[in-house]
mmCIF file of C-alpha atoms (C1' of nucleotides) in Angstrom:
data_model
loop_
_atom_site.group_PDB
_atom_site.id
_atom_site.type_symbol
_atom_site.label_atom_id
_atom_site.label_comp_id
_atom_site.label_asym_id
_atom_site.label_seq_id
_atom_site.Cartn_x
_atom_site.Cartn_y
_atom_site.Cartn_z
ATOM 1 C CA MET A 1 5.268 -75.676 -54.727
ATOM 2 C CA SER A 2 7.945 -74.753 -57.242
ATOM 3 C CA LEU A 3 10.070 -77.847 -56.704
ATOM 4 C CA ARG A 4 7.231 -79.916 -58.101
ATOM 5 C CA HIS A 5 7.107 -77.758 -61.221
ATOM 6 C CA ALA A 6 10.847 -77.552 -61.615
ATOM 7 C CA ILE A 7 10.827 -81.365 -61.681
ATOM 8 C CA LEU A 8 7.980 -81.459 -64.197
ATOM 9 C CA THR A 9 9.959 -79.058 -66.378
ATOM 10 C CA ALA A 10 13.140 -81.095 -66.119
ATOM 11 C CA LEU A 11 11.258 -84.314 -66.912
ATOM 12 C CA SER A 12 9.607 -82.584 -69.890
ATOM 13 C CA GLU A 13 13.062 -81.815 -71.220
ATOM 14 C CA ARG A 14 14.088 -85.427 -70.747
ATOM 15 C CA SER A 15 12.591 -88.394 -68.940
ATOM 16 C CA SER A 16 14.996 -89.469 -66.202
ATOM 17 C CA SER A 17 15.567 -91.440 -63.053
ATOM 18 C CA GLY A 18 15.594 -89.680 -59.701
ATOM 19 C CA PHE A 19 19.339 -89.971 -59.549
ATOM 20 C CA GLU A 20 19.813 -88.482 -62.976
ATOM 21 C CA LEU A 21 17.370 -85.688 -62.121
ATOM 22 C CA ALA A 22 19.400 -84.895 -59.029
ATOM 23 C CA ARG A 23 22.503 -84.618 -61.171
ATOM 24 C CA ARG A 24 20.769 -82.361 -63.673
ATOM 25 C CA PHE A 25 19.494 -80.152 -60.856
ATOM 26 C CA ASP A 26 23.025 -79.925 -59.624
ATOM 27 C CA LYS A 27 24.395 -79.086 -63.028
ATOM 28 C CA SER A 28 21.987 -76.534 -64.406
ATOM 29 C CA ILE A 29 18.605 -76.214 -62.722
ATOM 30 C CA ARG A 30 20.276 -75.369 -59.424
ATOM 31 C CA PHE A 31 21.008 -71.917 -60.880
ATOM 32 C CA PHE A 32 17.411 -70.943 -60.233
ATOM 33 C CA TRP A 33 16.018 -73.812 -58.137
ATOM 34 C CA SER A 34 18.219 -76.083 -56.079
ATOM 35 C CA ALA A 35 17.179 -79.396 -54.555
ATOM 36 C CA THR A 36 18.834 -82.328 -52.808
ATOM 37 C CA HIS A 37 18.288 -85.891 -53.931
ATOM 38 C CA GLN A 38 16.076 -86.554 -50.904
ATOM 39 C CA GLN A 39 13.750 -83.741 -51.869
ATOM 40 C CA ILE A 40 13.637 -85.016 -55.417
ATOM 41 C CA TYR A 41 12.834 -88.612 -54.498
ATOM 42 C CA ARG A 42 10.109 -87.499 -52.112
ATOM 43 C CA GLU A 43 8.529 -85.188 -54.659
ATOM 44 C CA LEU A 44 8.714 -87.803 -57.425
ATOM 45 C CA LYS A 45 6.690 -90.166 -55.250
ATOM 46 C CA ARG A 46 4.113 -87.483 -54.607
ATOM 47 C CA LEU A 47 3.962 -86.605 -58.292
ATOM 48 C CA GLU A 48 3.362 -90.258 -59.109
ATOM 49 C CA GLY A 49 0.747 -90.521 -56.359
ATOM 50 C CA ASP A 50 -1.025 -87.508 -57.861
ATOM 51 C CA GLY A 51 -0.960 -89.047 -61.334
ATOM 52 C CA LEU A 52 1.252 -86.351 -62.870
ATOM 53 C CA VAL A 53 4.168 -88.620 -63.731
ATOM 54 C CA GLU A 54 4.637 -92.333 -64.246
ATOM 55 C CA SER A 55 7.591 -94.547 -63.392
ATOM 56 C CA THR A 56 8.778 -97.730 -65.021
ATOM 57 C CA LEU A 57 11.409 -99.959 -63.481
ATOM 58 C CA GLN A 58 14.342 -100.330 -65.830
ATOM 59 C CA PRO A 59 15.580 -103.902 -66.048
ATOM 60 C CA ASN A 60 19.301 -104.584 -66.482
ATOM 61 C CA SER A 61 20.184 -101.296 -64.841
ATOM 62 C CA ARG A 62 22.203 -100.865 -61.722
ATOM 63 C CA GLY A 63 20.412 -100.278 -58.491
ATOM 64 C CA ASN A 64 16.823 -100.763 -59.644
ATOM 65 C CA ARG A 65 16.714 -97.658 -61.757
ATOM 66 C CA LYS A 66 13.267 -96.146 -62.271
ATOM 67 C CA LEU A 67 12.504 -94.023 -65.299
ATOM 68 C CA TYR A 68 10.062 -91.191 -64.685
ATOM 69 C CA GLU A 69 7.949 -89.698 -67.473
ATOM 70 C CA VAL A 70 5.482 -86.813 -67.462
ATOM 71 C CA LEU A 71 1.843 -87.827 -68.012
ATOM 72 C CA PRO A 72 -0.733 -85.656 -69.860
ATOM 73 C CA GLN A 73 -2.116 -84.557 -66.482
ATOM 74 C CA GLY A 74 1.366 -83.400 -65.565
ATOM 75 C CA ARG A 75 1.585 -81.274 -68.682
ATOM 76 C CA VAL A 76 -1.790 -79.706 -67.853
ATOM 77 C CA GLU A 77 -0.661 -78.940 -64.316
ATOM 78 C CA LEU A 78 2.621 -77.429 -65.504
ATOM 79 C CA ALA A 79 0.881 -75.167 -68.024
ATOM 80 C CA ALA A 80 -1.597 -74.006 -65.372
ATOM 81 C CA TRP A 81 1.223 -73.252 -62.950
ATOM 82 C CA VAL A 82 3.257 -71.309 -65.507
ATOM 83 C CA ALA A 83 0.278 -69.039 -66.157
ATOM 84 C CA ARG A 84 -0.352 -68.525 -62.431
ATOM 85 C CA TYR A 85 1.050 -65.311 -60.974
ATOM 86 C CA GLU A 86 3.260 -65.478 -57.923
ATOM 87 C CA PRO A 87 4.878 -62.412 -56.354
ATOM 88 C CA PRO A 88 8.674 -62.403 -56.080
ATOM 89 C CA ARG A 89 10.028 -63.944 -52.892
ATOM 90 C CA ALA A 90 11.616 -61.886 -50.197
ATOM 91 C CA HIS A 91 15.378 -61.969 -50.366
ATOM 92 C CA ARG A 92 17.035 -63.482 -47.283
ATOM 93 C CA ASP A 93 20.709 -62.793 -46.818
ATOM 94 C CA ALA A 94 22.599 -63.796 -43.695
ATOM 95 C CA LEU A 95 25.651 -61.754 -44.685
ATOM 96 C CA LEU A 96 23.595 -58.556 -44.619
ATOM 97 C CA VAL A 97 22.230 -59.526 -41.203
ATOM 98 C CA ARG A 98 25.832 -59.988 -40.054
ATOM 99 C CA LEU A 99 26.755 -56.530 -41.346
ATOM 100 C CA ARG A 100 23.886 -54.965 -39.466
ATOM 101 C CA ALA A 101 24.740 -56.945 -36.336
ATOM 102 C CA ALA A 102 28.358 -55.812 -36.572
ATOM 103 C CA ALA A 103 27.414 -52.460 -35.044
ATOM 104 C CA PHE A 104 26.831 -54.337 -31.760
ATOM 105 C CA ALA A 105 28.784 -57.541 -32.178
ATOM 106 C CA GLY A 106 31.959 -56.235 -33.767
ATOM 107 C CA ARG A 107 33.380 -56.691 -37.238
ATOM 108 C CA ALA A 108 35.693 -59.586 -36.393
ATOM 109 C CA GLY A 109 35.954 -61.960 -39.342
ATOM 110 C CA LEU A 110 33.618 -59.994 -41.579
ATOM 111 C CA LEU A 111 36.183 -58.797 -44.090
ATOM 112 C CA GLU A 112 37.272 -62.396 -44.661
ATOM 113 C CA GLN A 113 33.669 -63.371 -45.209
ATOM 114 C CA LEU A 114 33.203 -60.641 -47.794
ATOM 115 C CA HIS A 115 36.247 -61.974 -49.626
ATOM 116 C CA ALA A 116 34.974 -65.537 -49.429
ATOM 117 C CA HIS A 117 31.598 -64.540 -50.864
ATOM 118 C CA HIS A 118 33.362 -62.588 -53.581
ATOM 119 C CA GLU A 119 35.226 -65.713 -54.580
ATOM 120 C CA VAL A 120 32.077 -67.851 -54.585
ATOM 121 C CA HIS A 121 30.283 -65.388 -56.853
ATOM 122 C CA ALA A 122 33.288 -64.997 -59.144
ATOM 123 C CA ARG A 123 33.509 -68.773 -59.500
ATOM 124 C CA GLN A 124 29.797 -69.031 -60.223
ATOM 125 C CA ARG A 125 30.018 -66.279 -62.797
ATOM 126 C CA ALA A 126 32.859 -68.081 -64.538
ATOM 127 C CA GLU A 127 30.810 -71.276 -64.612
ATOM 128 C CA TYR A 128 27.869 -69.458 -66.191
ATOM 129 C CA LEU A 129 30.061 -67.808 -68.798
ATOM 130 C CA LYS A 130 31.561 -71.155 -69.732
ATOM 131 C CA ILE A 131 28.079 -72.524 -70.325
ATOM 132 C CA ALA A 132 27.126 -69.411 -72.286
ATOM 133 C CA GLU A 133 30.148 -69.807 -74.539
ATOM 134 C CA HIS A 134 29.547 -73.470 -75.083
ATOM 135 C CA ASP A 135 25.772 -73.478 -75.578
ATOM 136 C CA PHE A 136 24.773 -70.110 -76.932
ATOM 137 C CA LEU A 137 27.623 -68.664 -78.943
ATOM 138 C CA ASP A 138 27.406 -68.500 -82.735
ATOM 139 C CA ARG A 139 24.337 -70.633 -82.935
ATOM 140 C CA GLU A 140 20.938 -70.109 -84.429
ATOM 141 C CA LEU A 141 18.804 -70.156 -81.284
ATOM 142 C CA ASP A 142 15.313 -71.607 -81.257
ATOM 143 C CA GLU A 143 12.738 -70.321 -78.826
ATOM 144 C CA SER A 144 13.616 -72.784 -76.101
ATOM 145 C CA ALA A 145 17.296 -71.885 -76.343
ATOM 146 C CA ARG A 146 16.483 -68.175 -76.296
ATOM 147 C CA LEU A 147 14.536 -68.632 -73.060
ATOM 148 C CA GLN A 148 17.387 -70.600 -71.512
ATOM 149 C CA HIS A 149 19.831 -67.944 -72.605
ATOM 150 C CA LEU A 150 17.686 -65.276 -70.979
ATOM 151 C CA ILE A 151 17.721 -67.247 -67.722
ATOM 152 C CA LEU A 152 21.462 -67.682 -67.925
ATOM 153 C CA ARG A 153 21.913 -63.942 -68.447
ATOM 154 C CA ALA A 154 19.884 -63.379 -65.284
ATOM 155 C CA GLY A 155 22.359 -65.608 -63.449
ATOM 156 C CA VAL A 156 25.449 -63.917 -64.895
ATOM 157 C CA GLY A 157 24.104 -60.458 -64.152
ATOM 158 C CA LEU A 158 23.177 -61.385 -60.621
ATOM 159 C CA GLU A 159 26.650 -62.735 -59.892
ATOM 160 C CA GLU A 160 28.197 -59.620 -61.406
ATOM 161 C CA TYR A 161 25.969 -57.454 -59.302
ATOM 162 C CA TRP A 162 27.077 -59.149 -56.092
ATOM 163 C CA ILE A 163 30.712 -59.034 -57.133
ATOM 164 C CA ARG A 164 30.477 -55.281 -57.616
ATOM 165 C CA TRP A 165 28.657 -54.729 -54.343
ATOM 166 C CA LEU A 166 31.094 -56.918 -52.408
ATOM 167 C CA GLU A 167 34.019 -54.933 -53.782
ATOM 168 C CA GLU A 168 32.365 -51.742 -52.590
ATOM 169 C CA ALA A 169 31.683 -53.333 -49.197
ATOM 170 C CA ILE A 170 35.292 -54.468 -48.870
ATOM 171 C CA VAL A 171 36.548 -50.937 -49.520
ATOM 172 C CA GLU A 172 34.113 -49.562 -46.961
ATOM 173 C CA LEU A 173 35.044 -52.074 -44.270
ATOM 174 C CA ARG A 174 38.755 -51.586 -44.878
ATOM 175 C CA ALA A 175 38.253 -47.856 -44.391
ATOM 176 C CA MET A 176 36.546 -48.551 -41.079
ATOM 177 C CA GLU A 177 39.391 -50.772 -39.890
ATOM 178 C CA GLU A 178 41.950 -48.098 -40.782
ATOM 179 C CA SER A 179 40.139 -45.286 -39.044
ATOM 180 C CA ASN A 180 39.959 -47.518 -35.969
ATOM 181 C CA GLU A 181 43.708 -48.086 -36.040
ATOM 182 C CA ASP A 182 44.327 -44.348 -36.037
ATOM 183 C CA ARG A 183 42.894 -43.921 -32.594
ATOM 184 C CA MET B 1 19.445 -70.042 -37.695
ATOM 185 C CA SER B 2 19.582 -66.499 -39.007
ATOM 186 C CA LEU B 3 16.137 -65.507 -37.750
ATOM 187 C CA ARG B 4 17.399 -65.941 -34.212
ATOM 188 C CA HIS B 5 20.325 -63.635 -34.913
ATOM 189 C CA ALA B 6 18.280 -61.118 -36.843
ATOM 190 C CA ILE B 7 16.079 -60.867 -33.746
ATOM 191 C CA LEU B 8 19.073 -60.510 -31.434
ATOM 192 C CA THR B 9 20.337 -57.730 -33.689
ATOM 193 C CA ALA B 10 17.006 -55.936 -33.729
ATOM 194 C CA LEU B 11 16.694 -56.236 -29.944
ATOM 195 C CA SER B 12 20.236 -54.913 -29.558
ATOM 196 C CA GLU B 13 19.193 -51.846 -31.498
ATOM 197 C CA ARG B 14 16.168 -51.423 -29.274
ATOM 198 C CA SER B 15 14.434 -53.597 -26.690
ATOM 199 C CA SER B 16 10.921 -54.320 -27.912
ATOM 200 C CA SER B 17 7.805 -56.407 -27.616
ATOM 201 C CA GLY B 18 7.153 -59.190 -30.108
ATOM 202 C CA PHE B 19 4.555 -57.067 -31.809
ATOM 203 C CA GLU B 20 6.867 -54.108 -32.162
ATOM 204 C CA LEU B 21 9.631 -56.392 -33.436
ATOM 205 C CA ALA B 22 7.263 -57.736 -36.074
ATOM 206 C CA ARG B 23 6.552 -54.190 -37.198
ATOM 207 C CA ARG B 24 10.235 -53.333 -37.339
ATOM 208 C CA PHE B 25 10.943 -56.466 -39.349
ATOM 209 C CA ASP B 26 8.227 -55.400 -41.703
ATOM 210 C CA LYS B 27 9.563 -51.875 -41.990
ATOM 211 C CA SER B 28 13.289 -52.345 -42.395
ATOM 212 C CA ILE B 29 14.759 -55.726 -41.480
ATOM 213 C CA ARG B 30 12.554 -57.424 -44.036
ATOM 214 C CA PHE B 31 14.855 -56.029 -46.728
ATOM 215 C CA PHE B 32 17.393 -58.713 -45.905
ATOM 216 C CA TRP B 33 15.534 -61.077 -43.559
ATOM 217 C CA SER B 34 11.756 -61.298 -43.496
ATOM 218 C CA ALA B 35 9.676 -62.953 -40.802
ATOM 219 C CA THR B 36 6.025 -63.211 -39.840
ATOM 220 C CA HIS B 37 4.805 -62.443 -36.358
ATOM 221 C CA GLN B 38 4.287 -66.155 -35.677
ATOM 222 C CA GLN B 39 7.917 -66.896 -36.427
ATOM 223 C CA ILE B 40 9.007 -64.037 -34.225
ATOM 224 C CA TYR B 41 6.913 -65.052 -31.220
ATOM 225 C CA ARG B 42 8.103 -68.651 -31.459
ATOM 226 C CA GLU B 43 11.740 -67.659 -31.717
ATOM 227 C CA LEU B 44 11.445 -65.180 -28.853
ATOM 228 C CA LYS B 45 10.219 -68.001 -26.632
ATOM 229 C CA ARG B 46 13.129 -70.188 -27.665
ATOM 230 C CA LEU B 47 15.579 -67.356 -27.126
ATOM 231 C CA GLU B 48 14.199 -66.848 -23.644
ATOM 232 C CA GLY B 49 14.306 -70.603 -22.978
ATOM 233 C CA ASP B 50 17.966 -70.607 -24.020
ATOM 234 C CA GLY B 51 18.754 -67.681 -21.742
ATOM 235 C CA LEU B 52 19.735 -65.283 -24.516
ATOM 236 C CA VAL B 53 16.982 -62.758 -23.910
ATOM 237 C CA GLU B 54 14.730 -61.863 -20.998
ATOM 238 C CA SER B 55 11.138 -60.674 -20.995
ATOM 239 C CA THR B 56 9.303 -58.506 -18.519
ATOM 240 C CA LEU B 57 5.553 -58.069 -18.558
ATOM 241 C CA GLN B 58 4.657 -54.418 -18.981
ATOM 242 C CA PRO B 59 1.852 -53.320 -16.682
ATOM 243 C CA ASN B 60 -0.687 -50.758 -17.888
ATOM 244 C CA SER B 61 -0.068 -51.736 -21.466
ATOM 245 C CA ARG B 62 -2.633 -52.998 -23.846
ATOM 246 C CA GLY B 63 -2.791 -56.713 -24.477
ATOM 247 C CA ASN B 64 -0.248 -57.928 -21.917
ATOM 248 C CA ARG B 65 2.739 -56.437 -23.631
ATOM 249 C CA LYS B 66 6.062 -58.158 -22.939
ATOM 250 C CA LEU B 67 9.316 -56.260 -23.293
ATOM 251 C CA TYR B 68 12.227 -58.359 -24.540
ATOM 252 C CA GLU B 69 15.835 -57.446 -23.775
ATOM 253 C CA VAL B 70 19.103 -59.072 -24.838
ATOM 254 C CA LEU B 71 21.086 -60.713 -22.017
ATOM 255 C CA PRO B 72 24.910 -60.861 -21.887
ATOM 256 C CA GLN B 73 24.738 -64.461 -23.146
ATOM 257 C CA GLY B 74 22.777 -63.222 -26.128
ATOM 258 C CA ARG B 75 25.465 -60.690 -26.946
ATOM 259 C CA VAL B 76 28.108 -63.428 -26.776
ATOM 260 C CA GLU B 77 26.074 -65.650 -29.065
ATOM 261 C CA LEU B 78 25.501 -62.843 -31.566
ATOM 262 C CA ALA B 79 29.203 -61.971 -31.722
ATOM 263 C CA ALA B 80 30.120 -65.644 -32.228
ATOM 264 C CA TRP B 81 27.570 -65.977 -35.021
ATOM 265 C CA VAL B 82 28.727 -62.813 -36.810
ATOM 266 C CA ALA B 83 32.268 -64.174 -36.928
ATOM 267 C CA ARG B 84 31.097 -67.585 -38.204
ATOM 268 C CA TYR B 85 31.368 -68.121 -41.964
ATOM 269 C CA GLU B 86 28.340 -69.267 -43.897
ATOM 270 C CA PRO B 87 28.355 -69.743 -47.667
ATOM 271 C CA PRO B 88 25.832 -67.711 -49.677
ATOM 272 C CA ARG B 89 22.458 -69.386 -50.136
ATOM 273 C CA ALA B 90 21.326 -70.751 -53.425
ATOM 274 C CA HIS B 91 19.013 -68.375 -55.206
ATOM 275 C CA ARG B 92 15.515 -69.781 -55.805
ATOM 276 C CA ASP B 93 13.381 -68.005 -58.360
ATOM 277 C CA ALA B 94 10.005 -69.351 -59.487
ATOM 278 C CA LEU B 95 9.795 -66.852 -62.358
ATOM 279 C CA LEU B 96 12.938 -68.300 -63.907
ATOM 280 C CA VAL B 97 11.501 -71.807 -63.511
ATOM 281 C CA ARG B 98 8.395 -70.576 -65.318
ATOM 282 C CA LEU B 99 10.500 -69.172 -68.159
ATOM 283 C CA ARG B 100 12.286 -72.460 -68.561
ATOM 284 C CA ALA B 101 8.996 -74.371 -68.393
ATOM 285 C CA ALA B 102 7.510 -72.100 -71.069
ATOM 286 C CA ALA B 103 9.297 -74.083 -73.755
ATOM 287 C CA PHE B 104 6.907 -76.955 -72.975
ATOM 288 C CA ALA B 105 3.997 -75.277 -71.252
ATOM 289 C CA GLY B 106 3.584 -72.200 -73.412
ATOM 290 C CA ARG B 107 4.163 -68.532 -72.670
ATOM 291 C CA ALA B 108 0.555 -67.702 -71.768
ATOM 292 C CA GLY B 109 0.477 -65.044 -69.060
ATOM 293 C CA LEU B 110 4.243 -64.734 -68.757
ATOM 294 C CA LEU B 111 4.601 -61.264 -70.216
ATOM 295 C CA GLU B 112 2.075 -59.963 -67.691
ATOM 296 C CA GLN B 113 4.043 -61.602 -64.913
ATOM 297 C CA LEU B 114 7.248 -59.946 -66.064
ATOM 298 C CA HIS B 115 5.469 -56.590 -65.952
ATOM 299 C CA ALA B 116 4.055 -57.307 -62.502
ATOM 300 C CA HIS B 117 7.508 -58.205 -61.155
ATOM 301 C CA HIS B 118 8.907 -55.086 -62.761
ATOM 302 C CA GLU B 119 6.387 -53.016 -60.875
ATOM 303 C CA VAL B 120 7.113 -54.751 -57.569
ATOM 304 C CA HIS B 121 10.844 -54.123 -57.929
ATOM 305 C CA ALA B 122 10.333 -50.521 -59.023
ATOM 306 C CA ARG B 123 8.149 -49.900 -56.000
ATOM 307 C CA GLN B 124 10.693 -51.510 -53.696
ATOM 308 C CA ARG B 125 13.468 -49.447 -55.215
ATOM 309 C CA ALA B 126 11.482 -46.266 -54.637
ATOM 310 C CA GLU B 127 10.926 -47.245 -51.019
ATOM 311 C CA TYR B 128 14.647 -47.826 -50.482
ATOM 312 C CA LEU B 129 15.544 -44.520 -52.097
ATOM 313 C CA LYS B 130 13.107 -42.694 -49.873
ATOM 314 C CA ILE B 131 14.791 -44.201 -46.823
ATOM 315 C CA ALA B 132 18.206 -43.353 -48.220
ATOM 316 C CA GLU B 133 17.202 -39.739 -48.721
ATOM 317 C CA HIS B 134 15.688 -39.463 -45.290
ATOM 318 C CA ASP B 135 18.314 -41.292 -43.234
ATOM 319 C CA PHE B 136 21.614 -40.978 -45.000
ATOM 320 C CA LEU B 137 21.688 -37.733 -46.956
ATOM 321 C CA ASP B 138 23.801 -34.821 -45.773
ATOM 322 C CA ARG B 139 24.588 -36.364 -42.455
ATOM 323 C CA GLU B 140 27.793 -37.190 -40.702
ATOM 324 C CA LEU B 141 27.537 -40.982 -40.596
ATOM 325 C CA ASP B 142 28.862 -42.998 -37.682
ATOM 326 C CA GLU B 143 30.038 -46.557 -38.176
ATOM 327 C CA SER B 144 26.643 -48.096 -37.518
ATOM 328 C CA ALA B 145 24.974 -45.776 -40.025
ATOM 329 C CA ARG B 146 27.668 -46.500 -42.600
ATOM 330 C CA LEU B 147 26.992 -50.226 -42.272
ATOM 331 C CA GLN B 148 23.262 -49.675 -42.617
ATOM 332 C CA HIS B 149 23.840 -47.498 -45.642
ATOM 333 C CA LEU B 150 25.948 -50.231 -47.214
ATOM 334 C CA ILE B 151 23.124 -52.716 -46.668
ATOM 335 C CA LEU B 152 20.611 -50.304 -48.138
ATOM 336 C CA ARG B 153 22.793 -49.823 -51.211
ATOM 337 C CA ALA B 154 22.807 -53.610 -51.645
ATOM 338 C CA GLY B 155 19.029 -53.485 -51.680
ATOM 339 C CA VAL B 156 18.793 -50.594 -54.137
ATOM 340 C CA GLY B 157 21.311 -52.179 -56.474
ATOM 341 C CA LEU B 158 19.565 -55.528 -56.386
ATOM 342 C CA GLU B 159 16.217 -53.972 -57.285
ATOM 343 C CA GLU B 160 17.848 -52.008 -60.076
ATOM 344 C CA TYR B 161 19.470 -55.136 -61.357
ATOM 345 C CA TRP B 162 16.157 -56.984 -61.562
ATOM 346 C CA ILE B 163 14.459 -53.987 -63.167
ATOM 347 C CA ARG B 164 17.075 -53.949 -65.918
ATOM 348 C CA TRP B 165 16.899 -57.688 -66.472
ATOM 349 C CA LEU B 166 13.102 -57.686 -66.555
ATOM 350 C CA GLU B 167 13.135 -54.946 -69.194
ATOM 351 C CA GLU B 168 15.455 -57.068 -71.285
ATOM 352 C CA ALA B 169 13.232 -60.109 -70.741
ATOM 353 C CA ILE B 170 10.118 -58.180 -71.743
ATOM 354 C CA VAL B 171 11.747 -57.104 -75.014
ATOM 355 C CA GLU B 172 12.806 -60.684 -75.688
ATOM 356 C CA LEU B 173 9.370 -62.154 -74.998
ATOM 357 C CA ARG B 174 7.632 -59.486 -77.082
ATOM 358 C CA ALA B 175 9.916 -60.388 -79.968
ATOM 359 C CA MET B 176 8.901 -64.019 -79.593
ATOM 360 C CA GLU B 177 5.216 -63.167 -79.608
ATOM 361 C CA GLU B 178 5.630 -61.078 -82.747
ATOM 362 C CA SER B 179 7.589 -63.683 -84.656
ATOM 363 C CA ASN B 180 4.830 -66.143 -83.767
ATOM 364 C CA GLU B 181 2.174 -63.842 -85.189
ATOM 365 C CA ASP B 182 4.016 -63.664 -88.502
ATOM 366 C CA ARG B 183 3.461 -67.325 -89.242
ATOM 367 C "C1'" DA C 1 -20.607 -48.492 -28.164
ATOM 368 C "C1'" DT C 2 -18.108 -49.655 -32.006
ATOM 369 C "C1'" DT C 3 -14.092 -49.612 -34.619
ATOM 370 C "C1'" DT C 4 -9.185 -49.548 -34.979
ATOM 371 C "C1'" DA C 5 -4.771 -50.650 -33.545
ATOM 372 C "C1'" DC C 6 -2.132 -53.193 -30.235
ATOM 373 C "C1'" DA C 7 -0.744 -57.647 -28.593
ATOM 374 C "C1'" DT C 8 0.017 -62.688 -28.116
ATOM 375 C "C1'" DG C 9 -0.689 -66.989 -29.224
ATOM 376 C "C1'" DT C 10 -2.078 -72.342 -31.280
ATOM 377 C "C1'" DA C 11 -2.336 -75.628 -35.048
ATOM 378 C "C1'" DA C 12 -1.524 -77.740 -39.342
ATOM 379 C "C1'" DG C 13 1.041 -78.498 -43.237
ATOM 380 C "C1'" DG C 14 4.707 -77.950 -46.445
ATOM 381 C "C1'" DG C 15 9.574 -77.246 -47.732
ATOM 382 C "C1'" DG C 16 14.406 -77.802 -46.907
ATOM 383 C "C1'" DT C 17 18.645 -79.792 -44.624
ATOM 384 C "C1'" DT C 18 21.438 -83.345 -42.697
ATOM 385 C "C1'" DA C 19 22.455 -87.849 -41.236
ATOM 386 C "C1'" DC C 20 21.996 -92.463 -41.868
ATOM 387 C "C1'" DA C 21 21.161 -96.830 -44.437
ATOM 388 C "C1'" DT C 22 21.191 -100.163 -48.201
ATOM 389 C "C1'" DG C 23 22.174 -102.358 -52.301
ATOM 390 C "C1'" DA C 24 23.754 -102.990 -57.441
ATOM 391 C "C1'" DT C 25 27.019 -102.486 -61.103
ATOM 392 C "C1'" DT C 26 31.106 -101.053 -63.170
ATOM 393 C "C1'" DT C 27 36.088 -100.220 -63.050
ATOM 394 C "C1'" DG C 28 40.751 -100.999 -61.695
ATOM 395 C "C1'" DC D 1 38.046 -108.383 -54.839
ATOM 396 C "C1'" DA D 2 38.048 -103.707 -53.507
ATOM 397 C "C1'" DA D 3 36.748 -99.143 -54.530
ATOM 398 C "C1'" DA D 4 34.106 -95.892 -56.988
ATOM 399 C "C1'" DT D 5 29.889 -94.768 -58.962
ATOM 400 C "C1'" DC D 6 25.101 -95.442 -59.650
ATOM 401 C "C1'" DA D 7 20.691 -95.722 -57.414
ATOM 402 C "C1'" DT D 8 16.943 -95.421 -53.992
ATOM 403 C "C1'" DG D 9 15.318 -94.699 -49.792
ATOM 404 C "C1'" DT D 10 14.041 -93.594 -44.221
ATOM 405 C "C1'" DA D 11 14.153 -90.525 -40.270
ATOM 406 C "C1'" DA D 12 14.609 -86.483 -37.703
ATOM 407 C "C1'" DC D 13 14.624 -81.850 -37.336
ATOM 408 C "C1'" DC D 14 14.041 -77.175 -38.251
ATOM 409 C "C1'" DC D 15 12.134 -73.286 -40.785
ATOM 410 C "C1'" DC D 16 8.406 -70.987 -43.092
ATOM 411 C "C1'" DT D 17 3.575 -70.084 -44.403
ATOM 412 C "C1'" DT D 18 -1.267 -69.755 -43.658
ATOM 413 C "C1'" DA D 19 -5.280 -69.949 -41.102
ATOM 414 C "C1'" DC D 20 -7.462 -69.499 -37.001
ATOM 415 C "C1'" DA D 21 -8.230 -67.705 -32.242
ATOM 416 C "C1'" DT D 22 -8.309 -64.515 -28.355
ATOM 417 C "C1'" DG D 23 -8.064 -60.553 -25.766
ATOM 418 C "C1'" DT D 24 -6.850 -55.332 -24.393
ATOM 419 C "C1'" DA D 25 -6.699 -50.363 -24.842
ATOM 420 C "C1'" DA D 26 -7.264 -46.204 -27.339
ATOM 421 C "C1'" DA D 27 -9.856 -43.420 -30.519
ATOM 422 C "C1'" DT D 28 -14.141 -41.869 -32.649
#
DNA sequence: ATTTACATGTAAGGGGTTACATGATTTG
DNA sequence: CAAATCATGTAACCCCTTACATGTAAAT
């Protein structure tokens, strides 16, 4: 049920339309909880049905824009959820499945995939660092900003971890290819 | 569709019953692709329906044991999937959502959660290291074992990464609590 | 004989992805 | 006026989780 609470959090930061929420998810919340616009619209309706948020149609806006705001009940629910313990999710990684399958299915194309993932993570890392520079450098940070910075550091570190591991994996796979050529 | 291919991989390593597969997922495959026994049984039926695996009822076994084996078509499908590129999945992390929500919902209970996650990751790390010691130490490693070792190192590193970040987060949250007490 | 471990399944509900559909306003 | 952008939505499908249900064989 985290999508619901990610939305409540985002709406607490700023009341928005579904469309705007989707954009904000894409821009920053996606780093720890991604969602498509369809998911967001569906959940907003449920949240309104459950009395946790309220929508008001904005006149003179394009496309019948609806502004969503968190209601007191929504704040109660969010606080209760934050305090509720949830164990970390299992990590699911198709690339690691592919590596394990390679023993039977061959390594064709795998090295390219490792490189592609490396590039994705490097790009993501660069994006995080840009945000870090822009939002958190040389500023007096209030508590909210310190929490956001902590989250961002989790993202940067995670990307850096995968970059390092992928480089190790690339070396290892290259070595395998070479020892195959020798035969 | 990675569950399907994780199962094909596991069955390539050793033909098994659904029950045994579920245990093996729980013991080692879970590290990069987890699945419950219900998921596994359902997917095995689909795989059989699609002609990728074949089951034979084992007589004199408890509970009508069925042995599943990969068919040639299954091997073709697995090889095709391994070579197919898939971008890395978005990371979803409820704890990070909670941290971000804390700015509005309060930090009650969060420090305890950070400690609990720390313990989970430390335990997982210990489990991985035990496997590493048992399976990969002082042995001549063939290609399959080298791939598995690489996967295991991904797991160890990931746990270590989270342990480090959680320690940083705990320090940061403690500092916040203390500066609140001062007022 | 009872408990434990083995073994397979159904059902319900929620979450996530992709495709499709529609319409309004601003910009060029 | 055409295209791009803003804005909301339906439908279908698959995957995952949880709860429930049933039965067999080995061990104590």
